[in-house]
Amino acid sequence: RIAPPLLEIRNAQIIYDNAVEAVRDVSLSVPEGSVVALLGSNGAGKSTLLKAVTGTLHLEEGVLTKGSVHFAGEDIGHARTERIVGNGMVLVPEGRRLFANLTVDENLTMGAHLKSTAEMKRLKQMVMELFPRLAERRSQISGYLSGGEQQMVAVGRALMAEPRLLALDEPSLGLAPLIIDSIYQTIGRMRREMNMTIFLVEQNASRAMEIADYVYIMENGRIVLDGPAEKMRTNLDVQEYYLGFS
Ligand code: ATP
């Protein structure tokens, strides 16, 4: 028997209170141990779907009006963030949202509440090993770090919670190409060395496709194309419309 996917969205419709139908009949699944990328341009509905998955839709008067969202076998379509995080899904939000006045080390501590001192130490070592840059910046105030370093802290903080699924919202946004390379190399290590399950939301289609196992493309609230990443990379429509070759 094939194990059910860790995250599964079925026929979701999401409406905001101004009656905007932001997501229409979307189905998507993230199997355990895989990297799944959700791509699409501004306004396609990616963030809305991510809010549905992480329990924050209600903060913006959005509602899952049809369909379902399951995580680790549990129906979370109307659940709140605390419960979802408790089940093991952690979001690295767009714009990173660090505690800007706290040091790198303190931000990491915030990601791991309820852990013992020994556990905390082990997890911090794991993060420093993944992001050697942060070891050098450990006692610096996060607000003064570069954009790339802040993104590393945001990912590191999420890892402190030992997630079963890490959701990344546009990790390359606003970063220079070399920094994006380094962030993506680390995402690659997380999947290889930690067998981490990753749900990656990106506008940067070419980067995401290099690392993903499976890719969904969203437009106007719908999935317009999906498939294994290696097939998508050679698909002419994908190349023309999303990768900028033609
Ligand atoms: P971006 O990359 O810019 O974040 P996106 O693909 O994530 O784009 P969404 O932010 O999910 O797209 O937006 C999808 C649609 O829902 C858009 O038409 C947007 O105007 C609408 N929308 C998003 N947030 C809200 C909100 N809080 N209230 C009402 N409508 C919203």
mmCIF file of N, CA and C in Angstrom, residues 18-140:
data_model
loop_
_atom_site.group_PDB
_atom_site.id
_atom_site.type_symbol
_atom_site.label_atom_id
_atom_site.label_comp_id
_atom_site.label_asym_id
_atom_site.label_seq_id
_atom_site.Cartn_x
_atom_site.Cartn_y
_atom_site.Cartn_z
ATOM 1 N N ASN A 18 -14.562 39.843 0.605
ATOM 2 C CA ASN A 18 -15.012 40.745 -0.460
ATOM 3 C C ASN A 18 -15.492 39.957 -1.685
ATOM 4 N N ALA A 19 -15.703 38.643 -1.473
ATOM 5 C CA ALA A 19 -16.246 37.762 -2.504
ATOM 6 C C ALA A 19 -15.248 37.398 -3.598
ATOM 7 N N VAL A 20 -13.980 37.748 -3.394
ATOM 8 C CA VAL A 20 -12.973 37.314 -4.360
ATOM 9 C C VAL A 20 -12.748 35.812 -4.200
ATOM 10 N N GLU A 21 -12.923 35.084 -5.293
ATOM 11 C CA GLU A 21 -12.646 33.647 -5.276
ATOM 12 C C GLU A 21 -11.173 33.482 -5.641
ATOM 13 N N ALA A 22 -10.333 33.353 -4.621
ATOM 14 C CA ALA A 22 -8.889 33.375 -4.840
ATOM 15 C C ALA A 22 -8.332 32.012 -5.241
ATOM 16 N N VAL A 23 -9.012 30.934 -4.819
ATOM 17 C CA VAL A 23 -8.586 29.578 -5.150
ATOM 18 C C VAL A 23 -9.801 28.800 -5.633
ATOM 19 N N ARG A 24 -9.673 28.178 -6.821
ATOM 20 C CA ARG A 24 -10.817 27.469 -7.414
ATOM 21 C C ARG A 24 -10.474 26.022 -7.700
ATOM 22 N N ASP A 25 -11.086 25.128 -7.007
ATOM 23 C CA ASP A 25 -10.976 23.698 -7.273
ATOM 24 C C ASP A 25 -9.525 23.228 -7.387
ATOM 25 N N VAL A 26 -8.737 23.520 -6.385
ATOM 26 C CA VAL A 26 -7.327 23.127 -6.399
ATOM 27 C C VAL A 26 -7.099 21.836 -5.612
ATOM 28 N N SER A 27 -6.413 20.890 -6.243
ATOM 29 C CA SER A 27 -5.991 19.668 -5.563
ATOM 30 C C SER A 27 -4.481 19.555 -5.697
ATOM 31 N N LEU A 28 -3.846 19.175 -4.595
ATOM 32 C CA LEU A 28 -2.376 19.155 -4.582
ATOM 33 C C LEU A 28 -1.926 18.242 -3.454
ATOM 34 N N SER A 29 -0.846 17.491 -3.685
ATOM 35 C CA SER A 29 -0.364 16.692 -2.563
ATOM 36 C C SER A 29 1.147 16.717 -2.427
ATOM 37 N N VAL A 30 1.575 16.603 -1.182
ATOM 38 C CA VAL A 30 2.996 16.613 -0.851
ATOM 39 C C VAL A 30 3.319 15.313 -0.123
ATOM 40 N N PRO A 31 3.919 14.343 -0.840
ATOM 41 C CA PRO A 31 4.283 13.078 -0.194
ATOM 42 C C PRO A 31 5.437 13.282 0.776
ATOM 43 N N GLU A 32 5.480 12.429 1.794
ATOM 44 C CA GLU A 32 6.540 12.503 2.790
ATOM 45 C C GLU A 32 7.911 12.343 2.109
ATOM 46 N N GLY A 33 8.860 13.191 2.509
ATOM 47 C CA GLY A 33 10.227 13.078 1.987
ATOM 48 C C GLY A 33 10.441 13.736 0.634
ATOM 49 N N SER A 34 9.413 14.395 0.087
ATOM 50 C CA SER A 34 9.581 15.005 -1.233
ATOM 51 C C SER A 34 9.638 16.526 -1.143
ATOM 52 N N VAL A 35 10.078 17.143 -2.236
ATOM 53 C CA VAL A 35 10.031 18.596 -2.357
ATOM 54 C C VAL A 35 9.013 18.910 -3.449
ATOM 55 N N VAL A 36 7.956 19.602 -3.075
ATOM 56 C CA VAL A 36 6.910 19.968 -4.033
ATOM 57 C C VAL A 36 6.896 21.479 -4.173
ATOM 58 N N ALA A 37 6.950 21.951 -5.426
ATOM 59 C CA ALA A 37 6.972 23.397 -5.673
ATOM 60 C C ALA A 37 5.642 23.860 -6.242
ATOM 61 N N LEU A 38 5.180 24.983 -5.735
ATOM 62 C CA LEU A 38 3.976 25.642 -6.263
ATOM 63 C C LEU A 38 4.428 26.962 -6.876
ATOM 64 N N LEU A 39 4.258 27.054 -8.199
ATOM 65 C CA LEU A 39 4.749 28.233 -8.918
ATOM 66 C C LEU A 39 3.582 29.029 -9.479
ATOM 67 N N GLY A 40 3.861 30.277 -9.819
ATOM 68 C CA GLY A 40 2.827 31.112 -10.428
ATOM 69 C C GLY A 40 3.155 32.567 -10.194
ATOM 70 N N SER A 41 2.587 33.426 -11.025
ATOM 71 C CA SER A 41 2.925 34.845 -10.934
ATOM 72 C C SER A 41 2.154 35.517 -9.803
ATOM 73 N N ASN A 42 2.384 36.808 -9.648
ATOM 74 C CA ASN A 42 1.680 37.614 -8.641
ATOM 75 C C ASN A 42 0.178 37.462 -8.748
ATOM 76 N N GLY A 43 -0.464 37.230 -7.612
ATOM 77 C CA GLY A 43 -1.922 37.191 -7.616
ATOM 78 C C GLY A 43 -2.516 35.881 -8.082
ATOM 79 N N ALA A 44 -1.678 34.868 -8.349
ATOM 80 C CA ALA A 44 -2.190 33.586 -8.847
ATOM 81 C C ALA A 44 -2.992 32.841 -7.792
ATOM 82 N N GLY A 45 -2.681 33.106 -6.524
ATOM 83 C CA GLY A 45 -3.386 32.418 -5.446
ATOM 84 C C GLY A 45 -2.473 31.576 -4.568
ATOM 85 N N LYS A 46 -1.172 31.664 -4.784
ATOM 86 C CA LYS A 46 -0.217 30.838 -4.036
ATOM 87 C C LYS A 46 -0.250 31.134 -2.541
ATOM 88 N N SER A 47 -0.181 32.418 -2.209
ATOM 89 C CA SER A 47 -0.169 32.769 -0.783
ATOM 90 C C SER A 47 -1.466 32.365 -0.106
ATOM 91 N N THR A 48 -2.565 32.504 -0.830
ATOM 92 C CA THR A 48 -3.862 32.121 -0.261
ATOM 93 C C THR A 48 -3.869 30.639 0.083
ATOM 94 N N LEU A 49 -3.333 29.832 -0.807
ATOM 95 C CA LEU A 49 -3.285 28.393 -0.562
ATOM 96 C C LEU A 49 -2.381 28.091 0.642
ATOM 97 N N LEU A 50 -1.290 28.799 0.721
ATOM 98 C CA LEU A 50 -0.365 28.607 1.834
ATOM 99 C C LEU A 50 -1.008 29.020 3.163
ATOM 100 N N LYS A 51 -1.806 30.081 3.133
ATOM 101 C CA LYS A 51 -2.513 30.495 4.348
ATOM 102 C C LYS A 51 -3.516 29.422 4.771
ATOM 103 N N ALA A 52 -4.149 28.789 3.793
ATOM 104 C CA ALA A 52 -5.130 27.749 4.114
ATOM 105 C C ALA A 52 -4.436 26.574 4.799
ATOM 106 N N VAL A 53 -3.233 26.281 4.317
ATOM 107 C CA VAL A 53 -2.492 25.133 4.826
ATOM 108 C C VAL A 53 -1.913 25.403 6.211
ATOM 109 N N THR A 54 -1.599 26.661 6.499
ATOM 110 C CA THR A 54 -0.966 26.997 7.778
ATOM 111 C C THR A 54 -1.926 27.632 8.781
ATOM 112 N N GLY A 55 -3.208 27.616 8.475
ATOM 113 C CA GLY A 55 -4.201 28.042 9.468
ATOM 114 C C GLY A 55 -4.294 29.536 9.701
ATOM 115 N N THR A 56 -3.965 30.341 8.702
ATOM 116 C CA THR A 56 -4.005 31.795 8.910
ATOM 117 C C THR A 56 -5.003 32.524 8.001
ATOM 118 N N LEU A 57 -5.810 31.763 7.277
ATOM 119 C CA LEU A 57 -6.787 32.391 6.369
ATOM 120 C C LEU A 57 -7.758 33.300 7.105
ATOM 121 N N HIS A 58 -8.192 32.826 8.284
ATOM 122 C CA HIS A 58 -9.206 33.586 9.032
ATOM 123 C C HIS A 58 -8.716 34.980 9.421
ATOM 124 N N LEU A 59 -7.385 35.158 9.508
ATOM 125 C CA LEU A 59 -6.854 36.477 9.878
ATOM 126 C C LEU A 59 -7.179 37.521 8.821
ATOM 127 N N GLU A 60 -7.481 37.042 7.604
ATOM 128 C CA GLU A 60 -7.795 37.978 6.517
ATOM 129 C C GLU A 60 -9.185 37.735 5.967
ATOM 130 N N GLU A 61 -10.038 37.183 6.810
ATOM 131 C CA GLU A 61 -11.436 36.957 6.405
ATOM 132 C C GLU A 61 -11.546 36.035 5.199
ATOM 133 N N GLY A 62 -10.606 35.115 5.091
ATOM 134 C CA GLY A 62 -10.708 34.120 4.023
ATOM 135 C C GLY A 62 -11.300 32.835 4.580
ATOM 136 N N VAL A 63 -12.017 32.092 3.738
ATOM 137 C CA VAL A 63 -12.626 30.835 4.183
ATOM 138 C C VAL A 63 -12.464 29.755 3.118
ATOM 139 N N LEU A 64 -12.161 28.550 3.595
ATOM 140 C CA LEU A 64 -12.183 27.384 2.718
ATOM 141 C C LEU A 64 -13.658 27.013 2.571
ATOM 142 N N THR A 65 -14.237 27.319 1.427
ATOM 143 C CA THR A 65 -15.680 27.149 1.254
ATOM 144 C C THR A 65 -16.044 25.789 0.665
ATOM 145 N N LYS A 66 -15.068 25.162 -0.034
ATOM 146 C CA LYS A 66 -15.297 23.808 -0.557
ATOM 147 C C LYS A 66 -13.995 23.043 -0.466
ATOM 148 N N GLY A 67 -14.097 21.723 -0.408
ATOM 149 C CA GLY A 67 -12.912 20.889 -0.425
ATOM 150 C C GLY A 67 -12.312 20.696 0.957
ATOM 151 N N SER A 68 -11.098 20.116 0.979
ATOM 152 C CA SER A 68 -10.498 19.785 2.272
ATOM 153 C C SER A 68 -8.980 19.923 2.235
ATOM 154 N N VAL A 69 -8.408 20.085 3.436
ATOM 155 C CA VAL A 69 -6.956 20.070 3.595
ATOM 156 C C VAL A 69 -6.639 19.070 4.708
ATOM 157 N N HIS A 70 -5.811 18.090 4.396
ATOM 158 C CA HIS A 70 -5.389 17.117 5.411
ATOM 159 C C HIS A 70 -3.887 17.196 5.603
ATOM 160 N N PHE A 71 -3.467 17.153 6.866
ATOM 161 C CA PHE A 71 -2.041 17.082 7.170
ATOM 162 C C PHE A 71 -1.827 15.959 8.166
ATOM 163 N N ALA A 72 -0.910 15.056 7.841
ATOM 164 C CA ALA A 72 -0.613 13.898 8.684
ATOM 165 C C ALA A 72 -1.914 13.194 9.082
ATOM 166 N N GLY A 73 -2.804 13.064 8.125
ATOM 167 C CA GLY A 73 -4.036 12.320 8.348
ATOM 168 C C GLY A 73 -5.139 13.099 9.028
ATOM 169 N N GLU A 74 -4.842 14.322 9.443
ATOM 170 C CA GLU A 74 -5.846 15.085 10.179
ATOM 171 C C GLU A 74 -6.453 16.184 9.305
ATOM 172 N N ASP A 75 -7.750 16.393 9.422
ATOM 173 C CA ASP A 75 -8.435 17.442 8.673
ATOM 174 C C ASP A 75 -8.092 18.795 9.297
ATOM 175 N N ILE A 76 -7.354 19.634 8.579
ATOM 176 C CA ILE A 76 -6.927 20.926 9.149
ATOM 177 C C ILE A 76 -7.517 22.110 8.379
ATOM 178 N N GLY A 77 -8.518 21.828 7.568
ATOM 179 C CA GLY A 77 -9.103 22.864 6.704
ATOM 180 C C GLY A 77 -9.601 24.084 7.463
ATOM 181 N N HIS A 78 -10.002 23.871 8.718
ATOM 182 C CA HIS A 78 -10.488 25.000 9.509
ATOM 183 C C HIS A 78 -9.737 25.109 10.832
ATOM 184 N N ALA A 79 -8.581 24.452 10.892
ATOM 185 C CA ALA A 79 -7.805 24.460 12.140
ATOM 186 C C ALA A 79 -6.976 25.736 12.251
ATOM 187 N N ARG A 80 -6.574 26.045 13.485
ATOM 188 C CA ARG A 80 -5.747 27.221 13.719
ATOM 189 C C ARG A 80 -4.267 26.845 13.743
ATOM 190 N N THR A 81 -3.438 27.850 13.561
ATOM 191 C CA THR A 81 -1.998 27.641 13.431
ATOM 192 C C THR A 81 -1.382 26.815 14.557
ATOM 193 N N GLU A 82 -1.771 27.096 15.812
ATOM 194 C CA GLU A 82 -1.136 26.397 16.941
ATOM 195 C C GLU A 82 -1.246 24.885 16.760
ATOM 196 N N ARG A 83 -2.458 24.450 16.342
ATOM 197 C CA ARG A 83 -2.649 23.019 16.220
ATOM 198 C C ARG A 83 -1.830 22.452 15.055
ATOM 199 N N ILE A 84 -1.780 23.209 13.982
ATOM 200 C CA ILE A 84 -1.061 22.745 12.801
ATOM 201 C C ILE A 84 0.441 22.662 13.085
ATOM 202 N N VAL A 85 0.962 23.670 13.772
ATOM 203 C CA VAL A 85 2.379 23.653 14.145
ATOM 204 C C VAL A 85 2.636 22.486 15.098
ATOM 205 N N GLY A 86 1.707 22.285 16.019
ATOM 206 C CA GLY A 86 1.813 21.158 16.952
ATOM 207 C C GLY A 86 1.886 19.826 16.233
ATOM 208 N N ASN A 87 1.207 19.744 15.103
ATOM 209 C CA ASN A 87 1.238 18.509 14.302
ATOM 210 C C ASN A 87 2.501 18.369 13.475
ATOM 211 N N GLY A 88 3.286 19.451 13.370
ATOM 212 C CA GLY A 88 4.567 19.319 12.694
ATOM 213 C C GLY A 88 4.727 20.060 11.378
ATOM 214 N N MET A 89 3.849 21.020 11.080
ATOM 215 C CA MET A 89 4.079 21.821 9.874
ATOM 216 C C MET A 89 4.503 23.224 10.291
ATOM 217 N N VAL A 90 5.629 23.686 9.765
ATOM 218 C CA VAL A 90 6.118 25.012 10.141
ATOM 219 C C VAL A 90 6.356 25.846 8.882
ATOM 220 N N LEU A 91 5.916 27.086 8.935
ATOM 221 C CA LEU A 91 6.034 28.003 7.796
ATOM 222 C C LEU A 91 7.203 28.965 7.983
ATOM 223 N N VAL A 92 7.979 29.146 6.906
ATOM 224 C CA VAL A 92 8.938 30.251 6.860
ATOM 225 C C VAL A 92 8.268 31.333 6.025
ATOM 226 N N PRO A 93 7.740 32.380 6.675
ATOM 227 C CA PRO A 93 6.907 33.321 5.941
ATOM 228 C C PRO A 93 7.682 34.190 4.963
ATOM 229 N N GLU A 94 6.968 34.694 3.971
ATOM 230 C CA GLU A 94 7.554 35.638 3.025
ATOM 231 C C GLU A 94 7.956 36.881 3.815
ATOM 232 N N GLY A 95 9.106 37.460 3.471
ATOM 233 C CA GLY A 95 9.538 38.640 4.213
ATOM 234 C C GLY A 95 10.155 38.272 5.552
ATOM 235 N N ARG A 96 10.210 36.967 5.829
ATOM 236 C CA ARG A 96 11.007 36.396 6.928
ATOM 237 C C ARG A 96 10.541 36.678 8.342
ATOM 238 N N ARG A 97 10.016 37.860 8.634
ATOM 239 C CA ARG A 97 9.447 38.170 9.946
ATOM 240 C C ARG A 97 10.248 37.650 11.142
ATOM 241 N N LEU A 98 11.463 38.121 11.255
ATOM 242 C CA LEU A 98 12.259 37.785 12.433
ATOM 243 C C LEU A 98 11.913 38.738 13.568
ATOM 244 N N PHE A 99 12.365 38.401 14.754
ATOM 245 C CA PHE A 99 12.315 39.365 15.845
ATOM 246 C C PHE A 99 13.556 40.234 15.652
ATOM 247 N N ALA A 100 13.363 41.412 15.033
ATOM 248 C CA ALA A 100 14.494 42.204 14.550
ATOM 249 C C ALA A 100 15.408 42.697 15.669
ATOM 250 N N ASN A 101 14.853 42.852 16.879
ATOM 251 C CA ASN A 101 15.668 43.360 17.993
ATOM 252 C C ASN A 101 16.414 42.259 18.725
ATOM 253 N N LEU A 102 16.113 41.031 18.395
ATOM 254 C CA LEU A 102 16.784 39.923 19.076
ATOM 255 C C LEU A 102 17.983 39.448 18.258
ATOM 256 N N THR A 103 18.907 38.798 18.942
ATOM 257 C CA THR A 103 20.078 38.258 18.251
ATOM 258 C C THR A 103 19.678 37.020 17.455
ATOM 259 N N VAL A 104 20.617 36.579 16.629
ATOM 260 C CA VAL A 104 20.412 35.349 15.855
ATOM 261 C C VAL A 104 20.100 34.202 16.810
ATOM 262 N N ASP A 105 20.924 34.079 17.841
ATOM 263 C CA ASP A 105 20.754 32.993 18.793
ATOM 264 C C ASP A 105 19.376 33.038 19.466
ATOM 265 N N GLU A 106 18.953 34.243 19.845
ATOM 266 C CA GLU A 106 17.649 34.382 20.507
ATOM 267 C C GLU A 106 16.499 34.049 19.552
ATOM 268 N N ASN A 107 16.661 34.427 18.276
ATOM 269 C CA ASN A 107 15.636 34.063 17.300
ATOM 270 C C ASN A 107 15.516 32.546 17.177
ATOM 271 N N LEU A 108 16.654 31.868 17.202
ATOM 272 C CA LEU A 108 16.622 30.407 17.111
ATOM 273 C C LEU A 108 15.918 29.824 18.336
ATOM 274 N N THR A 109 16.222 30.384 19.497
ATOM 275 C CA THR A 109 15.569 29.916 20.724
ATOM 276 C C THR A 109 14.046 30.032 20.602
ATOM 277 N N MET A 110 13.579 31.124 20.003
ATOM 278 C CA MET A 110 12.144 31.343 19.860
ATOM 279 C C MET A 110 11.477 30.266 19.008
ATOM 280 N N GLY A 111 12.272 29.651 18.126
ATOM 281 C CA GLY A 111 11.709 28.610 17.260
ATOM 282 C C GLY A 111 11.514 27.285 17.972
ATOM 283 N N ALA A 112 12.083 27.152 19.162
ATOM 284 C CA ALA A 112 12.130 25.833 19.802
ATOM 285 C C ALA A 112 11.533 25.847 21.195
ATOM 286 N N HIS A 113 10.401 26.447 21.362
ATOM 287 C CA HIS A 113 9.895 26.520 22.732
ATOM 288 C C HIS A 113 9.485 25.135 23.229
ATOM 289 N N LEU A 114 9.540 24.947 24.517
ATOM 290 C CA LEU A 114 9.232 23.673 25.169
ATOM 291 C C LEU A 114 10.294 22.588 24.953
ATOM 292 N N LYS A 115 11.477 22.990 24.475
ATOM 293 C CA LYS A 115 12.526 21.978 24.330
ATOM 294 C C LYS A 115 13.500 22.088 25.509
ATOM 295 N N SER A 116 14.093 20.964 25.869
ATOM 296 C CA SER A 116 15.058 20.968 26.974
ATOM 297 C C SER A 116 16.337 21.694 26.548
ATOM 298 N N THR A 117 17.155 22.067 27.529
ATOM 299 C CA THR A 117 18.401 22.776 27.235
ATOM 300 C C THR A 117 19.299 21.932 26.329
ATOM 301 N N ALA A 118 19.354 20.639 26.590
ATOM 302 C CA ALA A 118 20.210 19.767 25.789
ATOM 303 C C ALA A 118 19.709 19.683 24.349
ATOM 304 N N GLU A 119 18.394 19.556 24.201
ATOM 305 C CA GLU A 119 17.782 19.506 22.871
ATOM 306 C C GLU A 119 18.052 20.790 22.107
ATOM 307 N N MET A 120 17.870 21.903 22.827
ATOM 308 C CA MET A 120 18.069 23.224 22.243
ATOM 309 C C MET A 120 19.492 23.348 21.703
ATOM 310 N N LYS A 121 20.448 22.867 22.498
ATOM 311 C CA LYS A 121 21.847 22.948 22.113
ATOM 312 C C LYS A 121 22.112 22.100 20.859
ATOM 313 N N ARG A 122 21.561 20.916 20.852
ATOM 314 C CA ARG A 122 21.739 20.028 19.704
ATOM 315 C C ARG A 122 21.140 20.648 18.433
ATOM 316 N N LEU A 123 19.944 21.222 18.573
ATOM 317 C CA LEU A 123 19.281 21.804 17.403
ATOM 318 C C LEU A 123 20.042 23.029 16.890
ATOM 319 N N LYS A 124 20.539 23.840 17.806
ATOM 320 C CA LYS A 124 21.310 25.013 17.370
ATOM 321 C C LYS A 124 22.574 24.585 16.638
ATOM 322 N N GLN A 125 23.204 23.523 17.135
ATOM 323 C CA GLN A 125 24.407 23.015 16.452
ATOM 324 C C GLN A 125 24.065 22.568 15.033
ATOM 325 N N MET A 126 22.913 21.917 14.904
ATOM 326 C CA MET A 126 22.468 21.455 13.587
ATOM 327 C C MET A 126 22.258 22.652 12.648
ATOM 328 N N VAL A 127 21.645 23.714 13.151
ATOM 329 C CA VAL A 127 21.403 24.909 12.325
ATOM 330 C C VAL A 127 22.728 25.583 11.942
ATOM 331 N N MET A 128 23.651 25.679 12.882
ATOM 332 C CA MET A 128 24.951 26.320 12.613
ATOM 333 C C MET A 128 25.749 25.516 11.587
ATOM 334 N N GLU A 129 25.540 24.209 11.625
ATOM 335 C CA GLU A 129 26.239 23.348 10.693
ATOM 336 C C GLU A 129 25.671 23.541 9.277
ATOM 337 N N LEU A 130 24.354 23.686 9.201
ATOM 338 C CA LEU A 130 23.708 23.940 7.903
ATOM 339 C C LEU A 130 24.051 25.332 7.371
ATOM 340 N N PHE A 131 24.090 26.302 8.271
ATOM 341 C CA PHE A 131 24.370 27.699 7.883
ATOM 342 C C PHE A 131 25.588 28.219 8.656
ATOM 343 N N PRO A 132 26.812 27.862 8.205
ATOM 344 C CA PRO A 132 28.023 28.281 8.928
ATOM 345 C C PRO A 132 28.077 29.805 9.113
ATOM 346 N N ARG A 133 27.512 30.523 8.157
ATOM 347 C CA ARG A 133 27.437 31.983 8.264
ATOM 348 C C ARG A 133 26.812 32.437 9.584
ATOM 349 N N LEU A 134 25.809 31.704 10.022
ATOM 350 C CA LEU A 134 25.097 32.102 11.242
ATOM 351 C C LEU A 134 25.931 31.868 12.491
ATOM 352 N N ALA A 135 26.839 30.912 12.409
ATOM 353 C CA ALA A 135 27.705 30.664 13.564
ATOM 354 C C ALA A 135 28.540 31.913 13.838
ATOM 355 N N GLU A 136 28.986 32.553 12.758
ATOM 356 C CA GLU A 136 29.785 33.780 12.920
ATOM 357 C C GLU A 136 28.949 34.960 13.401
ATOM 358 N N ARG A 137 27.643 34.910 13.122
ATOM 359 C CA ARG A 137 26.780 36.054 13.428
ATOM 360 C C ARG A 137 25.906 35.814 14.661
ATOM 361 N N ARG A 138 26.182 34.766 15.352
ATOM 362 C CA ARG A 138 25.300 34.259 16.378
ATOM 363 C C ARG A 138 24.805 35.279 17.404
ATOM 364 N N SER A 139 25.695 36.184 17.828
ATOM 365 C CA SER A 139 25.268 37.133 18.865
ATOM 366 C C SER A 139 24.944 38.504 18.292
ATOM 367 N N GLN A 140 24.808 38.593 16.973
ATOM 368 C CA GLN A 140 24.437 39.877 16.364
ATOM 369 C C GLN A 140 22.918 40.067 16.331
#
